[in-house]
Amino acid sequence: MTIKERQDEIIDEFSIFSDWMDKYEYIISLGKELPIIDESKKTEDNIIKGCQSQVWLDGQLVDGKIVFTADSDAIITKGIIALLIRVVSDQTPDEILKNELYFIDQIGLKEHLSPTRSNGLVSMVKKMKLLALGYKAKTEN
Amino acid sequence: MSFNIEVLRSQFPILSRKVNGQPLIYFDNGATAQKPQVMIDALNNYYSFQNANIHRGVHSLSQEATTAFEAARTKAQAYFNAAKSEEIIFTKGTTDSINLLAGSFGRTFLNEGDEVIISTMEHHSNIVPWQMICDERKAKLRIAPINEKGELLLDELKAMVNEKTKLISIVHISNALGTINPIQEIIDFAHAHDVLVAVDGAQSVPHMKIDVQAWDCDFFVFSAHKMFGPTGIGMLYGKEHLLNKMPPYQGGGDMIKTVTFEKTTYNELPHKFEAGTPNIAAGVALSATFDFLNELDWEAIHQHETELLAYATAELKKIEGLRIIGEAANKASVISFLVDGTHPFDVGVILDQMGIAVRTGHHCTQPLMDWFKIPGTIRASFAIYNTKEEVDKMIVALNRAIKMLR
């Protein structure tokens, strides 16, 4: 599936939630299910410090695609990370670089990706793109 | 004026709005307080009918604006019982006031080897400016310790005072813990040892009236927006003889007497510290805020807030796994807490969905959070207009959030 298709699938899934509680309960459950990043990957290099919560992100190139793993100390942040990983992980650097992430807006979680929330998610998306850029440069050389 | 909570609440238009479909419950007063209609009207009226630049204008409008702005200074002098209105310096707020103080006082009074004392529970605003100036002047910044309850260890602070100590800059009420520090005792001790005292009153002003001459503090700072006034204006109070010895902090318009390319002479107090066009509108609105504050029955408010704090503390303690951070014997109506198995951020997000505004995080007191070995807390800070019913709703919401998150 392309990044666009994955985003549309999530938007479709979220359309069934009639109130905020269902939505957040789902996000929390995703947060609880997210496979935790390997402890050895929780390095200073991989940490993204937000004012409110922190995020660890690691991305490895496997067969031309980037596999992301991540973790956070806050469960809602983790749930949103699970969604971001579902969309962006296991895609080529090119795919990751050329696609906009619009699904967060569409499922009504825009405030979580605003710079003022300072939960580390904005920086995490930036870092995902930077990693993609790095791997793209490497593979092209 | 007798204390009628409904009448009081009706003066704050924002309290009748909804957030996320729920009636707003505003428990983030430690960050900023809500605004009474009289203050909002004054702001609106200023821009609608009084706007002009102040001080040197010959025309009527400028004189009218000057009078309206300077009224705030006179009212601040009376409200805080300063000896002279020249001792009231308008700034952008508490942070700006402490930067002015550290910069100007530091360059005059601090020399190599001198010491400044702050405490473990300071806001970053009362840490970083002192770190910067101590670094510049090769002075030493010392930190008075606290205990597990979040109380200042007064004896240890006293033991730190020596012949090199020039200033104690200390918070009156901790924004993160609610602890009320024994300012009078600190000032009396410091003065007996020829040490000056600056008091950070950012969290004090919404809860009580401060009398700077009764305390005999040397400097006192606060932000208007935390005491129901406008953003963008605050105050540095300083004793006249000290302010007169301190050099200007910023150069520009309004702070000069004469300017030539060879030499500039500076204006008198308070203008020598107020370079450039001040926040005139905020000054005029602050003046109206003082009128509002002067009508309040502070004894009744103290009783109301004390009851609210005791009630909320008792109700919160009923929640399993909830730990209150900051249990000083003398506390203002601020409660910081953590709930086992949940992250403060997550709790804050869920409470927000139910219309309840609390603050989560380190509250700009990272060294204090490090001392408690916690990443941050959830903080509910109450003001004059909050009620027990609102506390009840927060408890219900909190239980729901915990159920979802654990």
Coordinates of C-alpha atoms in Angstrom, one line a residue:
Chain A
M1 CA 0.0 0.0 0.0
T2 CA 1.2 3.5 -0.7
I3 CA 1.5 6.2 2.0
K4 CA -1.7 7.8 0.6
E5 CA -3.6 4.5 0.7
R6 CA -2.6 3.9 4.3
Q7 CA -3.6 7.3 5.3
D8 CA -7.0 7.0 3.7
E9 CA -7.5 3.6 5.4
I10 CA -6.9 5.2 8.8
I11 CA -9.2 8.1 8.0
D12 CA -11.9 5.5 7.1
E13 CA -11.4 3.6 10.4
F14 CA -11.7 6.8 12.5
S15 CA -14.9 7.8 10.8
I16 CA -16.9 5.3 12.8
F17 CA -16.0 6.9 16.2
S18 CA -18.9 9.0 17.3
D19 CA -17.3 10.6 20.4
W20 CA -14.0 11.6 21.7
M21 CA -13.9 8.8 24.3
D22 CA -14.1 6.0 21.7
K23 CA -11.4 7.8 19.6
Y24 CA -9.0 8.2 22.5
E25 CA -9.6 4.7 23.9
Y26 CA -8.6 3.4 20.5
I27 CA -5.5 5.6 20.4
I28 CA -4.6 4.4 23.9
S29 CA -5.0 0.8 22.9
L30 CA -2.7 1.4 19.9
G31 CA -0.2 2.9 22.3
K32 CA -0.3 -0.1 24.5
E33 CA 0.1 -2.5 21.5
L34 CA 3.0 -0.6 19.9
P35 CA 6.0 -2.9 19.9
I36 CA 8.5 -1.2 22.1
I37 CA 11.7 0.0 20.5
D38 CA 14.7 -2.1 21.3
E39 CA 16.3 -0.8 24.6
S40 CA 19.7 -0.6 22.8
K41 CA 18.1 2.0 20.4
K42 CA 17.1 4.3 23.2
T43 CA 20.2 6.3 22.8
E44 CA 20.9 10.0 23.2
D45 CA 21.0 10.3 19.4
N46 CA 17.5 8.8 19.1
I47 CA 15.7 10.8 21.8
I48 CA 13.4 13.7 20.9
K49 CA 12.8 15.8 24.0
G50 CA 9.4 17.5 24.0
C51 CA 8.3 19.8 26.9
Q52 CA 5.5 17.4 27.8
S53 CA 6.6 14.0 26.7
Q54 CA 9.6 12.5 25.0
V55 CA 9.9 10.2 22.0
W56 CA 12.6 7.8 20.8
L57 CA 12.8 7.1 17.1
D58 CA 15.0 4.7 15.2
G59 CA 15.0 4.0 11.4
Q60 CA 16.9 1.3 9.6
L61 CA 17.2 0.7 5.9
V62 CA 16.1 -2.8 5.0
D63 CA 15.9 -3.8 1.4
G64 CA 15.6 -0.3 0.2
K65 CA 12.8 0.6 2.7
I66 CA 13.0 2.3 6.0
V67 CA 11.7 0.4 9.0
F68 CA 10.9 2.7 11.9
T69 CA 10.6 1.8 15.5
A70 CA 9.7 4.3 18.2
D71 CA 8.5 4.7 21.8
S72 CA 7.3 7.4 24.1
D73 CA 6.8 7.8 27.9
A74 CA 3.2 9.1 27.3
I75 CA 0.6 6.6 26.0
I76 CA -1.4 9.0 23.8
T77 CA 1.8 10.1 22.2
K78 CA 2.6 6.5 21.7
G79 CA -0.7 5.7 20.1
I80 CA -0.3 8.5 17.6
I81 CA 3.3 7.2 16.9
A82 CA 1.7 3.8 16.2
L83 CA -0.4 5.5 13.5
L84 CA 2.5 7.4 12.0
I85 CA 4.6 4.3 11.9
R86 CA 1.8 2.4 10.2
V87 CA 1.7 5.0 7.5
V88 CA 5.4 5.7 7.0
S89 CA 7.3 2.6 8.0
D90 CA 8.4 0.0 5.4
Q91 CA 8.3 2.6 2.6
T92 CA 11.1 3.8 0.4
P93 CA 12.9 7.1 1.2
D94 CA 11.4 8.6 -1.9
E95 CA 7.9 7.7 -0.9
I96 CA 8.4 9.2 2.6
L97 CA 9.9 12.4 1.2
K98 CA 7.3 13.2 -1.4
N99 CA 4.1 12.5 0.7
E100 CA 2.4 15.0 3.0
L101 CA 0.9 13.5 6.2
Y102 CA -2.7 14.8 6.1
F103 CA -4.4 12.1 8.0
I104 CA -3.7 13.5 11.5
D105 CA -5.7 16.6 10.5
Q106 CA -8.5 14.5 9.1
I107 CA -9.0 12.3 12.1
G108 CA -9.3 15.3 14.4
L109 CA -5.9 15.1 16.1
K110 CA -4.4 18.2 14.6
E111 CA -3.6 19.7 18.0
H112 CA -1.2 16.8 18.7
L113 CA 0.9 17.7 15.7
S114 CA 1.1 21.4 16.5
P115 CA 4.4 22.8 17.6
T116 CA 2.8 24.3 20.7
R117 CA 1.8 20.9 22.1
S118 CA 5.5 20.2 22.5
N119 CA 5.0 16.5 22.9
G120 CA 7.9 15.6 20.5
L121 CA 5.7 14.5 17.6
V122 CA 6.4 17.5 15.3
S123 CA 10.1 16.9 15.8
M124 CA 9.6 13.2 15.3
V125 CA 7.9 13.7 11.8
K126 CA 10.8 16.0 10.9
K127 CA 13.3 13.4 12.0
M128 CA 11.6 10.7 9.9
K129 CA 11.9 12.9 6.9
L130 CA 15.6 13.7 7.7
L131 CA 16.4 10.0 8.1
A132 CA 14.7 9.4 4.7
L133 CA 16.8 12.1 3.2
G134 CA 20.0 10.6 4.7
Y135 CA 19.2 7.1 3.4
K136 CA 18.3 8.5 -0.1
A137 CA 21.6 10.3 -0.3
K138 CA 23.4 7.1 0.8
T139 CA 21.7 4.8 -1.7
E140 CA 22.2 7.2 -4.6
N141 CA 25.9 7.5 -4.0
Chain B
M1 CA -17.9 43.8 49.7
S2 CA -19.2 40.4 50.8
F3 CA -18.0 37.4 49.0
N4 CA -20.6 36.1 46.6
I5 CA -19.0 33.6 44.2
E6 CA -21.8 33.9 41.6
V7 CA -21.5 37.7 41.4
L8 CA -17.7 37.4 41.2
R9 CA -17.9 34.7 38.4
S10 CA -20.3 36.8 36.4
Q11 CA -17.6 39.5 36.1
F12 CA -15.4 37.1 34.1
P13 CA -17.0 36.5 30.7
I14 CA -14.7 33.6 29.7
L15 CA -16.1 31.5 32.6
S16 CA -19.4 31.0 30.8
R17 CA -17.9 29.6 27.6
K18 CA -17.6 25.9 26.6
V19 CA -14.5 24.0 25.7
N20 CA -14.8 20.8 23.7
G21 CA -18.6 21.0 24.2
Q22 CA -18.3 21.1 28.0
P23 CA -18.5 24.1 30.4
L24 CA -15.0 25.4 30.9
I25 CA -13.4 24.5 34.2
Y26 CA -10.3 26.7 34.4
F27 CA -7.7 25.3 36.8
D28 CA -4.6 26.8 35.1
N29 CA -4.6 30.0 37.0
G30 CA -0.9 29.6 37.9
A31 CA -0.1 30.1 34.3
T32 CA -2.4 33.1 33.8
A33 CA -5.6 34.3 35.5
Q34 CA -8.8 35.1 33.7
K35 CA -9.9 38.7 33.1
P36 CA -12.8 40.7 34.6
Q37 CA -15.0 42.8 32.3
V38 CA -13.8 46.1 33.7
M39 CA -10.2 45.3 32.6
I40 CA -11.4 44.2 29.2
D41 CA -13.5 47.4 28.8
A42 CA -10.6 49.6 29.8
L43 CA -8.4 47.9 27.1
N44 CA -11.1 48.3 24.5
N45 CA -11.8 51.9 25.5
Y46 CA -8.1 52.9 25.4
Y47 CA -7.7 51.7 21.8
S48 CA -11.1 53.0 20.8
F49 CA -10.9 56.5 22.3
Q50 CA -7.6 57.3 24.1
N51 CA -4.8 56.0 21.9
A52 CA -1.8 58.3 21.7
N53 CA 1.9 58.1 22.6
I54 CA 2.6 59.2 26.1
H55 CA 4.9 61.5 28.1
R56 CA 6.2 64.2 25.7
G57 CA 3.1 64.9 23.6
V58 CA 1.8 68.5 23.8
H59 CA -1.6 67.6 22.4
S60 CA -4.6 66.8 24.6
L61 CA -4.9 63.1 23.5
S62 CA -1.3 62.4 24.5
Q63 CA -1.8 64.1 27.8
E64 CA -5.0 62.1 28.4
A65 CA -3.2 58.8 27.6
T66 CA -0.3 59.8 29.8
T67 CA -2.6 60.5 32.7
A68 CA -4.4 57.2 32.2
F69 CA -1.1 55.2 32.0
E70 CA 0.5 57.0 35.0
A71 CA -2.6 56.3 37.0
A72 CA -1.5 52.6 37.0
R73 CA 1.7 53.6 38.7
T74 CA 0.0 55.6 41.4
K75 CA -2.5 52.8 42.0
A76 CA 0.4 50.2 42.1
Q77 CA 2.2 52.4 44.7
A78 CA -0.9 52.5 46.8
Y79 CA -1.9 48.9 46.3
F80 CA 1.5 47.5 47.3
N81 CA 2.2 50.3 49.7
A82 CA 5.4 51.5 48.2
A83 CA 6.8 54.7 49.7
K84 CA 7.0 56.5 46.4
S85 CA 5.5 56.0 42.9
E86 CA 9.0 56.4 41.5
E87 CA 9.8 53.1 43.0
I88 CA 7.4 51.4 40.6
I89 CA 9.2 50.4 37.4
F90 CA 6.9 49.0 34.6
T91 CA 8.3 46.0 32.7
K92 CA 6.9 43.4 30.4
G93 CA 6.4 41.0 33.3
T94 CA 8.1 39.0 36.0
T95 CA 10.8 37.6 33.7
D96 CA 11.6 41.0 32.3
S97 CA 11.7 42.4 35.8
I98 CA 14.2 39.8 37.0
N99 CA 16.3 40.3 33.9
L100 CA 16.3 44.0 34.6
L101 CA 17.2 43.5 38.2
A102 CA 19.9 40.9 37.5
G103 CA 21.4 42.9 34.7
S104 CA 21.4 46.3 36.4
F105 CA 21.9 45.3 40.0
G106 CA 24.4 42.7 39.0
R107 CA 26.6 45.1 37.1
T108 CA 26.6 47.5 40.0
F109 CA 26.7 45.4 43.1
L110 CA 28.2 42.0 42.1
N111 CA 31.9 41.5 42.0
E112 CA 34.2 38.5 41.7
G113 CA 33.6 36.1 44.5
D114 CA 30.3 37.6 45.6
E115 CA 27.3 35.4 46.2
V116 CA 23.7 35.4 45.3
I117 CA 21.3 32.9 46.9
I118 CA 18.2 31.4 45.3
S119 CA 16.3 28.3 46.2
T120 CA 15.7 24.8 44.7
M121 CA 12.0 25.7 44.0
E122 CA 12.6 28.7 41.7
H123 CA 11.0 29.2 38.4
H124 CA 13.5 29.3 35.5
S125 CA 12.9 33.0 35.4
N126 CA 14.6 33.4 38.8
I127 CA 17.4 31.0 37.9
V128 CA 18.7 31.7 34.5
P129 CA 19.1 35.6 34.7
W130 CA 21.2 35.0 37.9
Q131 CA 23.2 32.3 36.2
M132 CA 24.0 34.7 33.4
I133 CA 25.0 37.7 35.5
C134 CA 26.9 35.5 38.0
D135 CA 28.8 34.1 35.1
E136 CA 29.6 37.5 33.7
R137 CA 30.6 39.0 37.1
K138 CA 32.4 35.9 38.3
A139 CA 30.0 35.7 41.2
K140 CA 28.7 32.5 42.7
L141 CA 25.1 31.4 42.6
R142 CA 24.1 29.3 45.7
I143 CA 21.0 27.2 46.0
A144 CA 19.1 26.9 49.3
P145 CA 17.7 23.4 49.7
I146 CA 14.2 22.1 50.4
N147 CA 12.7 19.0 52.2
E148 CA 10.5 16.2 50.9
K149 CA 7.4 18.2 51.6
G150 CA 8.7 21.0 49.3
E151 CA 9.4 23.4 52.2
L152 CA 12.4 25.6 52.2
L153 CA 15.1 24.6 54.7
L154 CA 15.3 28.0 56.4
D155 CA 18.2 27.1 58.7
E156 CA 20.3 25.9 55.8
L157 CA 19.5 29.1 53.9
K158 CA 20.6 31.2 56.9
A159 CA 23.8 29.1 57.2
M160 CA 24.6 30.0 53.6
V161 CA 24.6 33.7 54.3
N162 CA 28.1 35.1 54.8
E163 CA 30.1 38.3 54.2
K164 CA 30.1 37.6 50.4
T165 CA 26.4 37.3 50.1
K166 CA 24.9 40.3 48.3
L167 CA 21.4 39.2 47.5
I168 CA 18.8 36.6 48.2
S169 CA 16.3 36.3 45.3
I170 CA 13.5 34.1 46.3
V171 CA 10.0 33.0 45.2
H172 CA 7.2 33.9 47.6
I173 CA 4.9 31.1 46.4
S174 CA 6.2 28.2 44.4
N175 CA 4.3 27.9 41.1
A176 CA 4.9 24.1 40.9
L177 CA 4.3 23.2 44.6
G178 CA 2.2 26.0 46.1
T179 CA 4.6 26.3 49.0
I180 CA 4.5 29.7 50.7
N181 CA 7.9 30.7 51.8
P182 CA 8.5 32.6 55.1
I183 CA 9.5 35.8 53.4
Q184 CA 9.3 38.0 56.5
E185 CA 11.8 35.8 58.4
I186 CA 14.1 35.7 55.4
I187 CA 14.1 39.5 55.0
D188 CA 14.6 40.1 58.7
F189 CA 17.5 37.7 58.8
A190 CA 19.1 39.0 55.6
H191 CA 18.9 42.6 56.7
A192 CA 20.5 41.8 60.0
H193 CA 23.4 40.5 57.9
D194 CA 23.4 43.4 55.4
V195 CA 22.0 41.3 52.6
L196 CA 19.4 42.5 50.2
V197 CA 16.2 40.5 49.3
A198 CA 14.3 40.3 46.0
V199 CA 10.9 38.6 46.2
D200 CA 9.3 36.9 43.1
G201 CA 5.7 37.6 43.7
A202 CA 4.3 36.2 40.4
Q203 CA 2.2 33.6 42.2
S204 CA 1.4 35.7 45.2
V205 CA -0.6 38.5 43.6
P206 CA -3.7 36.5 42.6
H207 CA -4.1 35.2 46.2
M208 CA -3.3 38.0 48.5
K209 CA -2.4 41.7 49.0
I210 CA 1.3 42.4 49.5
D211 CA 2.7 45.3 51.5
V212 CA 6.3 45.9 50.4
Q213 CA 7.0 48.3 53.3
A214 CA 5.6 45.9 55.9
W215 CA 7.9 43.2 54.6
D216 CA 10.7 45.8 54.0
C217 CA 11.8 43.8 50.9
D218 CA 14.3 45.6 48.7
F219 CA 12.8 44.4 45.4
F220 CA 9.5 42.8 44.5
V221 CA 8.4 41.6 41.0
F222 CA 5.2 40.4 39.5
S223 CA 3.2 40.1 36.2
A224 CA -0.2 41.8 35.8
H225 CA -1.7 38.9 33.9
K226 CA -1.5 36.6 36.9
M227 CA -3.6 38.9 39.0
F228 CA -6.5 39.2 36.5
G229 CA -4.8 42.0 34.6
P230 CA -3.5 42.3 31.0
T231 CA -0.6 40.5 29.5
G232 CA 2.6 42.4 28.6
I233 CA 3.0 44.4 31.7
G234 CA 4.5 43.8 35.1
M235 CA 6.4 45.6 37.7
L236 CA 9.8 45.8 39.4
Y237 CA 9.5 47.5 42.8
G238 CA 12.7 48.6 44.2
K239 CA 13.7 50.9 47.1
E240 CA 14.5 54.3 45.8
H241 CA 18.1 54.5 47.1
L242 CA 18.9 51.2 45.5
L243 CA 17.3 52.0 42.1
N244 CA 19.2 55.3 42.1
K245 CA 22.5 53.5 42.3
M246 CA 21.6 51.1 39.5
P247 CA 22.4 52.0 35.9
P248 CA 19.8 51.9 33.1
Y249 CA 19.3 48.4 31.7
Q250 CA 18.2 49.4 28.2
G251 CA 19.0 52.5 26.2
G252 CA 16.6 54.4 24.0
G253 CA 13.7 56.9 24.1
D254 CA 12.1 58.1 27.3
M255 CA 15.0 57.0 29.5
I256 CA 17.3 60.0 28.7
K257 CA 17.6 63.6 29.9
T258 CA 20.0 64.8 27.2
V259 CA 21.7 63.0 24.3
T260 CA 24.7 64.2 22.4
F261 CA 27.1 62.0 20.5
E262 CA 29.7 62.7 23.2
K263 CA 27.6 62.0 26.3
T264 CA 24.1 61.1 27.3
T265 CA 22.6 61.8 30.6
Y266 CA 19.9 59.7 32.0
N267 CA 16.4 60.5 33.1
E268 CA 15.2 60.2 36.7
L269 CA 13.4 57.3 38.3
P270 CA 11.2 55.6 37.2
H271 CA 11.8 56.6 33.5
K272 CA 15.5 55.7 33.4
F273 CA 14.5 52.1 33.5
E274 CA 11.6 52.4 30.9
A275 CA 13.2 52.8 27.5
G276 CA 11.0 53.1 24.5
T277 CA 7.2 53.3 24.3
P278 CA 5.7 51.1 27.0
N279 CA 2.7 48.9 26.8
I280 CA 0.3 51.8 27.2
A281 CA -2.9 49.9 26.7
A282 CA -1.8 47.3 29.2
G283 CA -1.0 50.1 31.7
V284 CA -4.4 51.6 31.3
A285 CA -6.0 48.2 31.7
L286 CA -3.8 47.5 34.7
S287 CA -5.1 50.6 36.3
A288 CA -8.7 49.3 35.9
T289 CA -7.5 46.0 37.3
F290 CA -6.4 47.7 40.5
D291 CA -9.8 49.2 40.8
F292 CA -11.2 45.6 40.6
L293 CA -8.7 44.3 43.1
N294 CA -9.4 47.1 45.5
E295 CA -13.1 46.0 45.7
L296 CA -12.2 42.5 46.7
D297 CA -12.5 41.2 50.2
W298 CA -9.1 39.5 50.6
E299 CA -9.9 37.9 53.9
A300 CA -13.0 36.2 52.5
I301 CA -11.0 35.2 49.4
H302 CA -8.3 33.7 51.6
Q303 CA -10.9 31.7 53.5
H304 CA -12.5 30.5 50.2
E305 CA -9.2 29.4 48.7
T306 CA -8.1 27.7 51.8
E307 CA -11.3 25.7 51.9
L308 CA -11.0 24.9 48.2
L309 CA -7.4 23.7 48.7
A310 CA -8.3 21.5 51.7
Y311 CA -11.3 20.1 49.9
A312 CA -9.5 19.3 46.7
T313 CA -6.5 17.8 48.5
A314 CA -8.8 15.5 50.5
E315 CA -10.8 14.4 47.4
L316 CA -7.6 13.8 45.4
K317 CA -6.1 11.7 48.1
K318 CA -9.1 9.3 47.8
I319 CA -7.8 8.3 44.4
E320 CA -5.8 5.2 44.5
G321 CA -2.2 5.7 43.5
L322 CA -2.4 9.5 43.5
R323 CA 0.6 11.3 45.0
I324 CA 0.6 15.0 45.8
I325 CA 3.9 16.7 45.1
G326 CA 4.4 19.6 47.5
E327 CA 2.8 19.1 50.9
A328 CA 4.1 22.2 52.7
A329 CA 2.3 23.2 55.9
N330 CA 1.8 26.7 54.5
K331 CA 0.4 26.4 50.9
A332 CA -1.4 28.5 48.4
S333 CA -4.3 27.0 46.4
V334 CA -2.0 25.1 44.0
I335 CA -1.9 21.3 43.8
S336 CA 0.6 19.3 41.9
F337 CA 0.1 15.6 41.6
L338 CA 1.0 12.4 39.9
V339 CA -1.1 9.3 39.3
D340 CA 0.6 5.8 39.3
G341 CA 0.5 4.1 35.9
T342 CA -0.3 7.3 34.0
H343 CA 1.8 10.1 32.4
P344 CA 0.9 13.7 33.2
F345 CA 0.6 14.6 29.5
D346 CA -2.0 11.8 28.9
V347 CA -4.1 12.9 31.9
G348 CA -4.0 16.5 30.7
V349 CA -5.2 15.6 27.2
I350 CA -8.1 13.5 28.5
L351 CA -9.1 16.2 31.1
D352 CA -9.1 18.8 28.2
Q353 CA -11.5 16.7 26.3
M354 CA -13.9 17.2 29.2
G355 CA -13.4 20.9 29.3
I356 CA -11.0 21.0 32.2
A357 CA -7.8 23.1 31.8
V358 CA -4.9 21.9 34.0
R359 CA -1.2 22.3 33.4
T360 CA 1.1 19.3 32.9
G361 CA 4.9 19.2 32.6
H362 CA 7.8 20.6 34.5
H363 CA 6.2 24.0 35.0
C364 CA 9.5 25.8 34.1
T365 CA 11.1 24.3 37.2
Q366 CA 13.3 21.6 35.8
P367 CA 15.8 21.6 38.7
L368 CA 12.9 21.2 41.2
M369 CA 11.5 18.3 39.2
D370 CA 14.9 16.7 39.1
W371 CA 15.1 17.1 42.8
F372 CA 11.9 15.1 43.2
K373 CA 13.1 12.7 40.5
I374 CA 10.0 13.2 38.4
P375 CA 9.6 14.3 34.8
G376 CA 6.7 16.7 35.7
T377 CA 3.3 16.8 37.4
I378 CA -0.3 17.6 36.7
R379 CA -1.1 20.9 38.3
A380 CA -4.5 22.3 39.3
S381 CA -4.2 25.9 40.4
F382 CA -7.2 27.6 41.8
A383 CA -8.3 31.3 41.8
I384 CA -10.8 33.4 43.5
Y385 CA -13.6 32.3 41.1
N386 CA -13.2 28.5 41.3
T387 CA -15.7 26.4 43.2
K388 CA -16.1 23.0 45.0
E389 CA -18.5 21.9 42.3
E390 CA -15.7 22.4 39.7
V391 CA -13.4 20.4 41.9
D392 CA -16.0 17.6 42.0
K393 CA -16.2 17.6 38.2
M394 CA -12.4 17.4 38.0
I395 CA -12.4 14.4 40.3
V396 CA -15.0 12.6 38.2
A397 CA -13.1 13.4 35.0
L398 CA -9.8 12.3 36.6
N399 CA -11.2 8.9 37.6
R400 CA -12.5 8.5 34.1
A401 CA -9.1 9.4 32.6
I402 CA -7.3 7.0 34.9
K403 CA -9.7 4.2 34.0
M404 CA -8.9 4.9 30.3
L405 CA -5.2 5.1 30.7
R406 CA -4.2 2.4 33.1

